[in-house]
Amino acid sequence: MSPSPNDPIAATRAGTVIFLIDESRGMAAPVAGGAGTKAETVATAVNSMLNQLASGPPVQVAVVGYRASGGRRGEASPRWAGRLAGRGLVQSEELAATTLSVEERVRRIPGARGYDPAREETIRFPIWYVPAPSGTAAFDAAVACCRRLLQLHAAGERPARPPLILHVGSELPPAEVLGGEAYQAVAAGALWCHLQLGATTRIPPTLYPSTDAHLPSAPLRELFSATCVLPDALAAALRAAQVPVPPGGRALVYQAAIGDLIRFVSLAKAYAAAPDGAFAPAGSAAVGPPGESQDLPAAFSTRGYQRALVILLLDRSRSDPAGSAWSRRRQQANDLVGSLARRAGGDTHLAIVSYGGDGFEVGFDGPLAGRETVADAELAGGALRWEERAEKLSNGIGGLVERKRSRPIFVDRGPSPAADFPAAALEAISQLAATHCREHGAKSVLPIVLHLTGGDFPPESVRPASGRLLLYHWITPDIPQRTLAYPADAGGIDDPRTLALWRITSPLVGAEQFAQRRRTIAPGARGLVAGAKFDLFVDSLDEILAGEQT
């Protein structure tokens, strides 16, 4: 028998989802990756999810909006209207018969075999929630409303299926509210999940971090501490949607784009479908150790170089036969070579060195076989083949659709048994770089090594490269670890293998310029990324060849 809609305690036992939505004027701004406003995009995603919950496993659900207008105190309440007006928690089985309205919406569907042009069709789209952004945010009122709805108290026991609160906002909640008694009382019995919407895709999102060591601001670190660790059932659902969630990842998304929002809201569906017992209390995410000082690798000025030699050092190791880390590194290498081919600035050559337990190999395959270095302008014609690649895009009605693109494949080597630290390969790279620089003007060419690796080396075996070159590391391990992106110090690096690589990593050229545009980058950042995208490599190359940095 379904729990009574007027019995919040029974509802908590059965499962409860609260969509908590910022309705301040900040939600009238454009959303990252979409054509509409933040408020419109959130309403579409929430209405789409309510429609899915209506036909899924029964849960209690509420949509709560909050804002403060005209200098008045903050206001927060369930935003049901029509036949549900005045209700708080509503049984999901009631939703289908209580829509506020039904609109005609256009849904985009990929064309034949997933290629453009996509076709469009008109569908009936049920509406329960209509946004009305105005005034300022009033998160304290939102917390008080959640507490009233759930009847949770600090001394109460955490239920077997704790309520899920999916908070979506345009700004970060105040630290004094997060640390207050009301928020803590709700947090003692519920799963607090937070998403802050971005306004541009130029700033990459922070997705489900497991540590606050590299979060860019004190308010964001406060929010990290106030956010729940993702239960295994929710983390598994995100990973199934190809979202990289590290062990101990928290339910926090910062600078979210439209696709991140849709996947975040979909946690409600995963929660409703999860079996009993799936939400045992999770431990807190570990916070990294305090930063330690460490001398930089031997530094030299990168000013005055007109050309670059990019050397991809590719780790083919696969310690886990069932693991996919090697495949991801190979894909990363192909994507990066494709980026250089599209850039085709006429000022860069590329070399590829791969290594494994069976030794190392210098050179290209296919049409470029037999060459140690290739000019970027020649890369486009040197692909081994072209492959289809699927990507997820908004379908315009709160869901995602798949579109296929073709991409060139330049690297297609197989995996090898686990390898030692590639000291011999780095020495060969130093010699290759010296020869190339002599042939193309030693004073005008800067060698840049990007090491794509699993990072599984004994720390004592790690040695710096010899010669005048930059050495960056992009770590994609077989076993997931904490995410790192361009750390300026060793704070938060608790894996001794990663720490050893960080110590020999060169400073990220252009970091001071990047720090002005991206709060997550510090002026002293190094060129090391673990478990995330090395999204500044081409930008760093451009900074070098622009000749404006030091």
Coordinates of C-alpha atoms in Angstrom, one line a residue:
M1 CA 0.0 0.0 0.0
S2 CA 1.3 3.5 -0.8
P3 CA 2.1 5.8 2.1
S4 CA -0.3 8.6 2.8
P5 CA 0.7 11.9 1.1
N6 CA 0.0 13.6 4.5
D7 CA 2.4 11.2 6.4
P8 CA 6.0 12.6 6.0
I9 CA 7.4 9.9 8.3
A10 CA 6.0 7.1 6.2
A11 CA 7.1 9.0 3.1
T12 CA 10.6 9.1 4.4
R13 CA 10.6 5.3 4.8
A14 CA 9.3 4.8 1.2
G15 CA 11.7 7.3 -0.3
T16 CA 11.5 11.0 -0.9
V17 CA 12.9 13.3 -3.6
I18 CA 12.9 17.1 -3.2
F19 CA 13.9 19.3 -6.2
L20 CA 15.1 22.5 -4.5
I21 CA 15.3 25.3 -7.0
D22 CA 16.9 28.8 -6.8
E23 CA 14.3 31.3 -8.2
S24 CA 16.4 34.4 -7.9
R25 CA 17.1 36.8 -10.8
G26 CA 20.4 35.0 -11.4
M27 CA 18.4 32.2 -12.9
A28 CA 17.3 34.5 -15.7
A29 CA 20.9 34.4 -17.1
P30 CA 21.9 32.1 -20.0
V31 CA 22.8 28.5 -19.2
A32 CA 26.1 27.0 -20.2
G33 CA 25.7 24.9 -23.3
G34 CA 22.1 25.8 -24.0
A35 CA 20.0 28.4 -25.8
G36 CA 17.6 29.3 -22.9
T37 CA 17.9 30.7 -19.4
K38 CA 19.0 28.8 -16.4
A39 CA 15.4 28.9 -15.0
E40 CA 13.9 27.6 -18.3
T41 CA 16.4 24.8 -18.6
V42 CA 16.0 23.7 -15.0
A43 CA 12.2 23.7 -15.4
T44 CA 12.4 21.5 -18.5
A45 CA 14.8 19.1 -16.8
V46 CA 12.6 18.9 -13.7
N47 CA 9.4 18.5 -15.6
S48 CA 10.9 15.8 -17.7
M49 CA 12.1 13.9 -14.6
L50 CA 8.7 14.3 -12.9
N51 CA 7.2 12.7 -16.0
Q52 CA 9.6 9.7 -15.7
L53 CA 9.0 9.4 -11.9
A54 CA 5.2 9.3 -12.6
S55 CA 5.6 5.9 -14.2
G56 CA 8.4 4.5 -12.1
P57 CA 8.8 3.0 -8.6
P58 CA 6.7 5.0 -6.1
V59 CA 8.4 7.8 -4.2
Q60 CA 7.3 11.0 -2.5
V61 CA 8.3 14.1 -4.4
A62 CA 8.2 17.9 -3.9
V63 CA 9.4 20.8 -6.0
V64 CA 10.4 23.7 -3.8
G65 CA 11.4 27.1 -5.0
Y66 CA 13.0 29.9 -3.0
R67 CA 13.8 33.6 -3.4
A68 CA 13.5 36.9 -1.6
S69 CA 11.9 39.9 -3.4
G70 CA 11.6 43.6 -2.7
G71 CA 13.7 43.6 0.4
R72 CA 11.3 41.2 2.1
R73 CA 12.4 38.1 4.1
G74 CA 13.2 35.0 2.1
E75 CA 10.3 32.8 1.0
A76 CA 10.4 29.1 0.1
S77 CA 7.5 26.7 -0.5
P78 CA 6.4 23.8 -2.7
R79 CA 5.6 25.2 -6.1
W80 CA 2.7 22.8 -7.0
A81 CA -0.2 24.5 -8.8
G82 CA -3.5 23.5 -10.2
R83 CA -5.0 20.4 -8.6
L84 CA -1.9 20.0 -6.4
A85 CA -1.9 23.6 -5.1
G86 CA -1.2 23.7 -1.4
R87 CA 0.3 20.2 -1.2
G88 CA 3.8 19.4 0.1
L89 CA 5.0 15.9 -0.6
V90 CA 3.1 14.2 -3.4
Q91 CA 3.1 10.5 -4.2
S92 CA 4.7 10.0 -7.7
E93 CA 1.7 7.9 -8.7
E94 CA -0.5 11.0 -8.5
L95 CA 1.5 13.0 -11.0
A96 CA 0.2 11.7 -14.2
A97 CA -3.4 12.8 -13.4
T98 CA -2.5 16.2 -11.9
T99 CA -0.4 18.1 -14.5
L100 CA -0.7 21.8 -14.6
S101 CA -0.8 21.9 -18.4
V102 CA 0.5 20.0 -21.4
E103 CA 2.6 21.9 -24.0
E104 CA 3.7 21.0 -27.4
R105 CA 7.5 20.7 -27.5
V106 CA 9.9 20.0 -30.3
R107 CA 12.1 16.9 -29.7
R108 CA 15.3 16.5 -31.7
I109 CA 16.1 13.0 -32.9
P110 CA 19.4 12.1 -34.6
G111 CA 19.3 11.4 -38.3
A112 CA 20.1 8.1 -39.9
R113 CA 22.9 6.2 -38.2
G114 CA 23.3 9.1 -35.8
Y115 CA 24.6 11.7 -38.3
D116 CA 23.3 15.2 -38.9
P117 CA 21.0 16.6 -39.9
A118 CA 18.7 15.6 -37.0
R119 CA 15.0 15.4 -37.5
E120 CA 12.5 17.0 -35.3
E121 CA 9.1 15.9 -34.1
T122 CA 6.4 17.6 -32.0
I123 CA 5.4 15.8 -28.8
R124 CA 3.1 16.5 -25.8
F125 CA 5.2 17.6 -22.8
P126 CA 3.5 17.6 -19.4
I127 CA 4.1 20.6 -17.1
W128 CA 4.0 20.7 -13.3
Y129 CA 6.6 23.4 -12.5
V130 CA 6.7 26.9 -14.0
P131 CA 9.7 29.1 -13.0
A132 CA 9.4 32.8 -12.1
P133 CA 12.9 34.2 -11.4
S134 CA 13.1 37.4 -9.4
G135 CA 14.8 39.0 -6.4
T136 CA 17.7 37.4 -4.6
A137 CA 18.4 33.9 -3.3
A138 CA 17.2 33.0 0.1
F139 CA 18.8 29.6 0.9
D140 CA 18.0 29.9 4.6
A141 CA 14.3 29.9 3.8
A142 CA 14.9 26.9 1.5
V143 CA 16.5 24.9 4.3
A144 CA 13.7 25.7 6.7
C145 CA 11.1 24.5 4.2
C146 CA 12.9 21.2 3.6
R147 CA 13.1 20.7 7.4
R148 CA 9.4 21.3 7.7
L149 CA 8.5 19.0 4.9
L150 CA 10.7 16.1 6.1
Q151 CA 10.2 16.6 9.9
L152 CA 13.9 15.8 10.4
H153 CA 15.8 16.8 13.6
A154 CA 19.4 16.7 14.5
A155 CA 18.8 13.9 17.0
G156 CA 16.7 11.8 14.6
E157 CA 18.0 8.5 13.2
R158 CA 19.1 8.4 9.6
P159 CA 16.4 6.4 7.7
A160 CA 17.2 3.3 5.6
R161 CA 16.3 5.3 2.5
P162 CA 17.2 8.9 3.4
P163 CA 15.4 11.6 1.5
L164 CA 17.3 12.9 -1.6
I165 CA 17.5 16.7 -1.9
L166 CA 18.7 17.9 -5.4
H167 CA 19.5 21.5 -5.0
V168 CA 20.1 23.6 -8.2
G169 CA 21.2 27.2 -8.0
S170 CA 22.9 30.0 -9.8
E171 CA 25.2 30.9 -6.8
L172 CA 26.8 29.1 -3.9
P173 CA 24.9 29.0 -0.6
P174 CA 26.2 31.1 2.2
A175 CA 28.6 29.4 4.6
E176 CA 26.7 30.6 7.7
V177 CA 23.6 28.8 6.5
L178 CA 25.5 25.6 5.6
G179 CA 27.0 25.6 9.1
G180 CA 23.7 26.4 10.8
E181 CA 21.6 24.2 13.0
A182 CA 18.8 23.9 10.5
Y183 CA 21.0 22.7 7.7
Q184 CA 22.8 20.3 9.9
A185 CA 19.5 18.9 11.2
V186 CA 18.4 18.1 7.7
A187 CA 21.9 16.8 6.7
A188 CA 21.7 14.3 9.7
G189 CA 18.9 12.5 8.0
A190 CA 19.0 13.4 4.3
L191 CA 21.3 13.3 1.2
W192 CA 22.2 16.9 0.3
C193 CA 23.2 17.2 -3.3
H194 CA 24.2 20.5 -4.9
L195 CA 24.6 21.8 -8.5
Q196 CA 25.7 25.3 -9.3
L197 CA 24.9 26.3 -12.9
G198 CA 27.5 27.9 -15.1
A199 CA 27.0 30.5 -17.8
T200 CA 29.7 29.5 -20.3
T201 CA 31.3 26.2 -21.4
R202 CA 34.7 28.0 -21.5
I203 CA 35.0 27.2 -17.8
P204 CA 35.0 23.4 -17.4
P205 CA 32.7 22.0 -14.7
T206 CA 33.9 20.4 -11.5
L207 CA 32.1 17.1 -11.3
Y208 CA 31.6 15.0 -8.1
P209 CA 35.0 15.8 -6.5
S210 CA 36.4 13.5 -3.8
T211 CA 38.6 16.1 -2.2
D212 CA 38.4 19.9 -1.7
A213 CA 42.2 20.3 -2.1
H214 CA 41.9 22.0 -5.5
L215 CA 38.5 23.7 -5.3
P216 CA 39.0 27.3 -6.3
S217 CA 37.3 29.2 -3.4
A218 CA 36.6 29.0 0.3
P219 CA 32.7 29.1 -0.3
L220 CA 33.0 26.1 -2.7
R221 CA 35.1 24.2 -0.1
E222 CA 32.5 25.0 2.5
L223 CA 29.8 23.6 0.2
F224 CA 32.0 20.5 -0.5
S225 CA 32.0 19.8 3.3
A226 CA 28.3 20.2 3.5
T227 CA 27.5 17.8 0.6
C228 CA 26.9 14.1 1.0
V229 CA 29.2 11.4 -0.3
L230 CA 27.5 9.8 -3.3
P231 CA 25.9 6.4 -2.3
D232 CA 27.2 3.6 -4.5
A233 CA 23.8 3.2 -6.3
L234 CA 23.9 6.9 -7.4
A235 CA 27.7 6.8 -8.3
A236 CA 27.1 3.7 -10.4
A237 CA 24.3 5.4 -12.3
L238 CA 26.5 8.3 -13.1
R239 CA 29.4 6.1 -14.2
A240 CA 26.9 4.2 -16.5
A241 CA 26.2 7.5 -18.1
Q242 CA 30.0 7.9 -18.7
V243 CA 30.5 10.5 -15.9
P244 CA 33.9 10.0 -14.2
V245 CA 33.1 9.7 -10.5
P246 CA 36.1 9.0 -8.3
P247 CA 35.8 6.8 -5.2
G248 CA 34.4 8.9 -2.4
G249 CA 33.1 11.5 -4.8
R250 CA 30.6 13.9 -3.4
A251 CA 27.3 14.9 -4.9
L252 CA 28.6 18.3 -5.9
V253 CA 28.7 19.9 -9.4
Y254 CA 30.2 23.4 -10.0
Q255 CA 29.9 25.5 -13.2
A256 CA 27.5 22.9 -14.7
A257 CA 26.4 23.0 -18.3
I258 CA 23.1 21.7 -19.6
G259 CA 24.2 18.1 -19.9
D260 CA 25.6 18.1 -16.4
L261 CA 22.3 19.4 -15.1
I262 CA 20.3 16.6 -16.9
R263 CA 22.5 13.9 -15.5
F264 CA 22.3 15.4 -12.0
V265 CA 18.5 15.5 -12.1
S266 CA 18.5 11.9 -13.3
L267 CA 19.8 10.9 -9.9
A268 CA 16.2 11.1 -8.8
K269 CA 15.4 8.2 -11.1
A270 CA 18.4 6.1 -9.9
Y271 CA 17.3 6.8 -6.3
A272 CA 13.8 5.6 -6.9
A273 CA 14.9 2.5 -8.7
A274 CA 17.6 1.5 -6.2
P275 CA 16.9 -1.6 -4.1
D276 CA 16.3 -1.4 -0.3
G277 CA 19.5 -1.3 1.6
A278 CA 21.3 0.6 -1.1
F279 CA 21.8 3.7 1.0
A280 CA 23.8 2.7 4.0
P281 CA 25.6 5.7 5.5
A282 CA 28.7 6.5 3.5
G283 CA 32.0 7.7 5.0
S284 CA 33.2 11.2 4.4
A285 CA 35.4 11.9 1.5
A286 CA 39.0 12.3 2.5
V287 CA 40.7 15.6 2.3
G288 CA 44.2 15.7 1.1
P289 CA 47.2 16.4 3.3
P290 CA 48.5 19.9 3.8
G291 CA 50.7 21.2 1.0
E292 CA 54.4 20.5 1.1
S293 CA 57.0 22.7 -0.4
Q294 CA 59.0 21.3 -3.2
D295 CA 61.6 22.7 -5.6
L296 CA 60.4 23.0 -9.2
P297 CA 62.2 21.0 -11.9
A298 CA 65.0 22.9 -13.5
A299 CA 63.3 26.0 -14.9
F300 CA 64.2 28.0 -18.0
S301 CA 62.6 30.8 -19.9
T302 CA 60.1 29.7 -22.7
R303 CA 60.1 33.2 -24.2
G304 CA 61.3 33.7 -27.8
Y305 CA 60.4 30.3 -29.3
Q306 CA 58.7 30.4 -32.7
R307 CA 58.3 26.6 -33.1
A308 CA 57.5 23.6 -31.0
L309 CA 58.2 19.9 -31.1
V310 CA 55.4 18.1 -29.3
I311 CA 56.3 14.5 -28.2
L312 CA 53.5 12.2 -27.0
L313 CA 55.0 9.6 -24.6
L314 CA 52.3 6.9 -24.5
D315 CA 52.2 4.3 -21.7
R316 CA 50.7 1.1 -23.1
S317 CA 50.7 -0.7 -19.8
R318 CA 47.6 -2.6 -18.7
S319 CA 47.9 -4.1 -15.2
D320 CA 44.2 -5.1 -15.1
P321 CA 43.2 -7.3 -18.2
A322 CA 39.6 -6.1 -17.8
G323 CA 40.5 -2.5 -17.3
S324 CA 39.8 0.3 -19.8
A325 CA 42.5 2.8 -18.8
W326 CA 44.8 1.9 -21.7
S327 CA 41.9 2.4 -24.2
R328 CA 41.2 5.8 -22.7
R329 CA 44.8 6.8 -23.0
R330 CA 44.9 5.7 -26.6
Q331 CA 41.7 7.7 -27.3
Q332 CA 43.3 10.7 -25.5
A333 CA 46.3 10.5 -27.8
N334 CA 44.1 10.3 -30.9
D335 CA 42.0 13.3 -29.8
L336 CA 45.2 15.3 -29.1
V337 CA 46.7 14.5 -32.4
G338 CA 43.4 15.4 -34.1
S339 CA 43.5 18.8 -32.2
L340 CA 47.0 19.5 -33.5
A341 CA 45.9 18.5 -37.0
R342 CA 43.0 20.9 -36.9
R343 CA 45.2 23.6 -35.4
A344 CA 47.7 23.2 -38.3
G345 CA 49.6 26.4 -37.4
G346 CA 52.7 25.5 -39.4
D347 CA 54.8 26.0 -36.3
T348 CA 54.7 22.6 -34.7
H349 CA 56.1 19.1 -35.3
L350 CA 54.8 16.0 -33.6
A351 CA 56.6 12.8 -32.5
I352 CA 55.0 9.7 -30.9
V353 CA 56.9 7.4 -28.5
S354 CA 55.1 4.5 -27.0
Y355 CA 56.4 2.1 -24.4
G356 CA 55.4 -1.0 -22.4
G357 CA 56.7 -4.1 -20.8
D358 CA 58.2 -5.1 -24.2
G359 CA 60.3 -1.9 -24.6
F360 CA 59.6 1.4 -26.4
E361 CA 59.0 2.4 -30.0
V362 CA 59.5 5.7 -31.8
G363 CA 57.5 6.7 -34.9
F364 CA 54.2 6.6 -36.6
D365 CA 52.1 3.9 -38.3
G366 CA 50.1 3.8 -41.5
P367 CA 50.8 6.6 -44.1
L368 CA 53.3 8.3 -41.8
A369 CA 55.3 5.1 -41.1
G370 CA 59.1 5.5 -41.1
R371 CA 59.1 9.1 -39.9
E372 CA 60.1 10.2 -36.4
T373 CA 58.6 13.7 -36.6
V374 CA 55.7 15.1 -38.7
A375 CA 54.7 18.7 -39.3
D376 CA 51.3 19.5 -38.0
A377 CA 50.1 20.6 -41.5
E378 CA 50.7 17.0 -42.7
L379 CA 48.8 15.2 -40.0
A380 CA 45.3 15.5 -41.5
G381 CA 46.4 13.3 -44.4
G382 CA 48.2 10.7 -42.3
A383 CA 45.4 9.1 -40.4
L384 CA 45.2 5.3 -40.2
R385 CA 41.5 5.4 -40.7
W386 CA 38.3 7.3 -39.6
E387 CA 36.0 6.0 -36.9
E388 CA 32.5 6.9 -35.8
R389 CA 32.2 8.5 -32.4
A390 CA 29.0 9.1 -30.4
E391 CA 28.3 12.2 -28.2
K392 CA 25.4 13.1 -26.0
L393 CA 23.4 16.3 -26.7
S394 CA 20.3 17.9 -25.3
N395 CA 17.1 16.8 -27.0
G396 CA 15.3 20.0 -26.1
I397 CA 12.9 18.4 -23.7
G398 CA 15.1 17.6 -20.7
G399 CA 16.8 14.5 -22.1
L400 CA 19.9 13.6 -24.0
V401 CA 20.3 12.2 -27.5
E402 CA 23.2 10.6 -29.3
R403 CA 24.8 12.1 -32.3
K404 CA 27.7 10.4 -34.2
R405 CA 30.8 12.1 -35.6
S406 CA 33.8 10.8 -37.5
R407 CA 37.2 11.2 -36.0
P408 CA 40.7 10.3 -37.3
I409 CA 42.7 7.5 -35.8
F410 CA 46.5 8.0 -35.7
V411 CA 47.4 5.6 -32.9
D412 CA 46.2 2.0 -32.8
R413 CA 48.8 0.1 -30.8
G414 CA 47.8 -2.7 -28.4
P415 CA 48.4 -2.9 -24.7
S416 CA 51.4 -4.5 -23.0
P417 CA 52.2 -5.9 -19.6
A418 CA 53.0 -3.4 -16.9
A419 CA 56.1 -1.3 -17.6
D420 CA 58.7 0.3 -15.5
F421 CA 59.2 4.0 -15.4
P422 CA 60.3 4.9 -19.0
A423 CA 63.8 6.2 -18.3
A424 CA 65.2 4.7 -21.5
A425 CA 62.3 6.2 -23.5
L426 CA 62.9 9.6 -22.0
E427 CA 66.6 9.4 -22.9
A428 CA 65.7 8.5 -26.5
I429 CA 63.3 11.5 -26.5
S430 CA 66.1 13.8 -25.3
Q431 CA 68.3 12.6 -28.2
L432 CA 65.4 12.9 -30.7
A433 CA 64.7 16.4 -29.5
A434 CA 68.3 17.5 -29.7
T435 CA 68.6 16.2 -33.3
H436 CA 65.3 17.9 -34.3
C437 CA 66.4 21.2 -32.8
R438 CA 69.7 21.1 -34.6
E439 CA 68.0 20.5 -37.9
H440 CA 65.3 23.2 -37.4
G441 CA 67.2 25.9 -35.4
A442 CA 68.1 25.0 -31.8
K443 CA 67.3 28.4 -30.4
S444 CA 63.8 28.6 -32.0
V445 CA 62.3 25.2 -31.2
L446 CA 61.0 24.1 -27.8
P447 CA 60.4 20.4 -27.1
I448 CA 57.3 19.6 -25.1
V449 CA 56.7 16.1 -23.8
L450 CA 53.2 15.1 -22.8
H451 CA 53.4 11.8 -20.9
L452 CA 50.0 9.9 -21.1
T453 CA 50.4 7.2 -18.4
G454 CA 48.7 5.1 -15.8
G455 CA 51.2 6.4 -13.3
D456 CA 51.9 3.1 -11.6
F457 CA 55.6 3.4 -11.0
P458 CA 57.6 2.8 -7.8
P459 CA 58.3 6.4 -6.6
E460 CA 62.0 5.7 -6.2
S461 CA 62.2 4.8 -9.9
V462 CA 60.9 8.2 -11.1
R463 CA 63.6 10.4 -12.6
P464 CA 63.5 13.8 -14.4
A465 CA 64.1 14.0 -18.1
S466 CA 67.5 15.3 -19.3
G467 CA 68.0 18.1 -21.7
R468 CA 66.1 21.3 -22.3
L469 CA 62.4 20.3 -22.6
L470 CA 59.1 20.7 -20.8
L471 CA 57.6 17.6 -19.3
Y472 CA 53.9 17.3 -18.6
H473 CA 52.0 14.3 -17.2
W474 CA 48.4 13.2 -18.0
I475 CA 47.6 10.3 -15.6
T476 CA 44.7 7.9 -16.4
P477 CA 45.1 5.1 -13.9
D478 CA 43.7 1.5 -14.1
I479 CA 42.3 2.0 -10.6
P480 CA 40.4 5.4 -10.1
Q481 CA 42.1 7.9 -7.8
R482 CA 41.4 11.4 -6.7
T483 CA 41.1 13.9 -9.4
L484 CA 43.9 16.4 -9.8
A485 CA 44.1 19.3 -12.3
Y486 CA 47.2 21.4 -12.6
P487 CA 48.2 21.4 -8.9
A488 CA 50.6 24.2 -7.8
D489 CA 51.7 22.4 -4.7
A490 CA 51.5 18.9 -3.2
G491 CA 48.5 19.5 -1.1
G492 CA 45.9 16.8 -1.8
I493 CA 48.4 14.5 -3.5
D494 CA 48.3 11.5 -1.1
D495 CA 49.4 8.8 -3.6
P496 CA 53.2 8.6 -3.5
R497 CA 53.4 7.5 -7.1
T498 CA 51.5 10.6 -8.3
L499 CA 53.6 12.8 -6.0
A500 CA 56.8 11.5 -7.5
L501 CA 55.6 12.4 -11.0
W502 CA 54.4 15.8 -9.8
R503 CA 57.9 16.5 -8.5
I504 CA 59.4 16.1 -12.0
T505 CA 56.6 17.9 -13.8
S506 CA 57.3 21.3 -15.5
P507 CA 55.3 24.4 -14.7
L508 CA 52.3 24.9 -16.9
V509 CA 53.3 27.5 -19.4
G510 CA 50.7 30.3 -19.4
A511 CA 49.4 29.5 -15.9
E512 CA 49.4 33.2 -14.9
Q513 CA 47.3 34.0 -17.9
F514 CA 45.0 31.0 -17.3
A515 CA 44.6 32.0 -13.6
Q516 CA 43.0 35.3 -14.7
R517 CA 40.3 33.4 -16.7
R518 CA 39.8 30.3 -14.5
R519 CA 39.7 30.4 -10.8
T520 CA 40.7 26.8 -10.5
I521 CA 44.2 27.5 -11.9
A522 CA 46.9 29.0 -9.6
P523 CA 49.8 31.1 -11.1
G524 CA 52.3 28.4 -10.0
A525 CA 50.3 25.5 -11.6
R526 CA 52.2 22.5 -12.9
G527 CA 51.3 20.6 -16.1
L528 CA 49.9 17.5 -14.3
V529 CA 46.4 16.1 -14.6
A530 CA 45.0 12.9 -13.0
G531 CA 41.7 11.4 -13.7
A532 CA 40.4 14.4 -15.7
K533 CA 40.9 16.1 -19.1
F534 CA 44.2 17.9 -19.9
D535 CA 42.2 20.6 -21.5
L536 CA 44.9 23.3 -21.5
F537 CA 47.6 21.6 -23.6
V538 CA 46.8 23.4 -26.9
D539 CA 46.3 26.7 -25.0
S540 CA 49.7 26.3 -23.3
L541 CA 51.3 25.6 -26.7
D542 CA 49.7 28.8 -28.1
E543 CA 51.0 30.7 -25.1
I544 CA 54.5 29.4 -25.8
L545 CA 54.4 30.3 -29.5
A546 CA 52.9 33.7 -28.7
G547 CA 56.1 34.5 -26.9
E548 CA 54.4 36.7 -24.2
Q549 CA 55.0 34.6 -21.2
T550 CA 58.1 34.0 -19.2

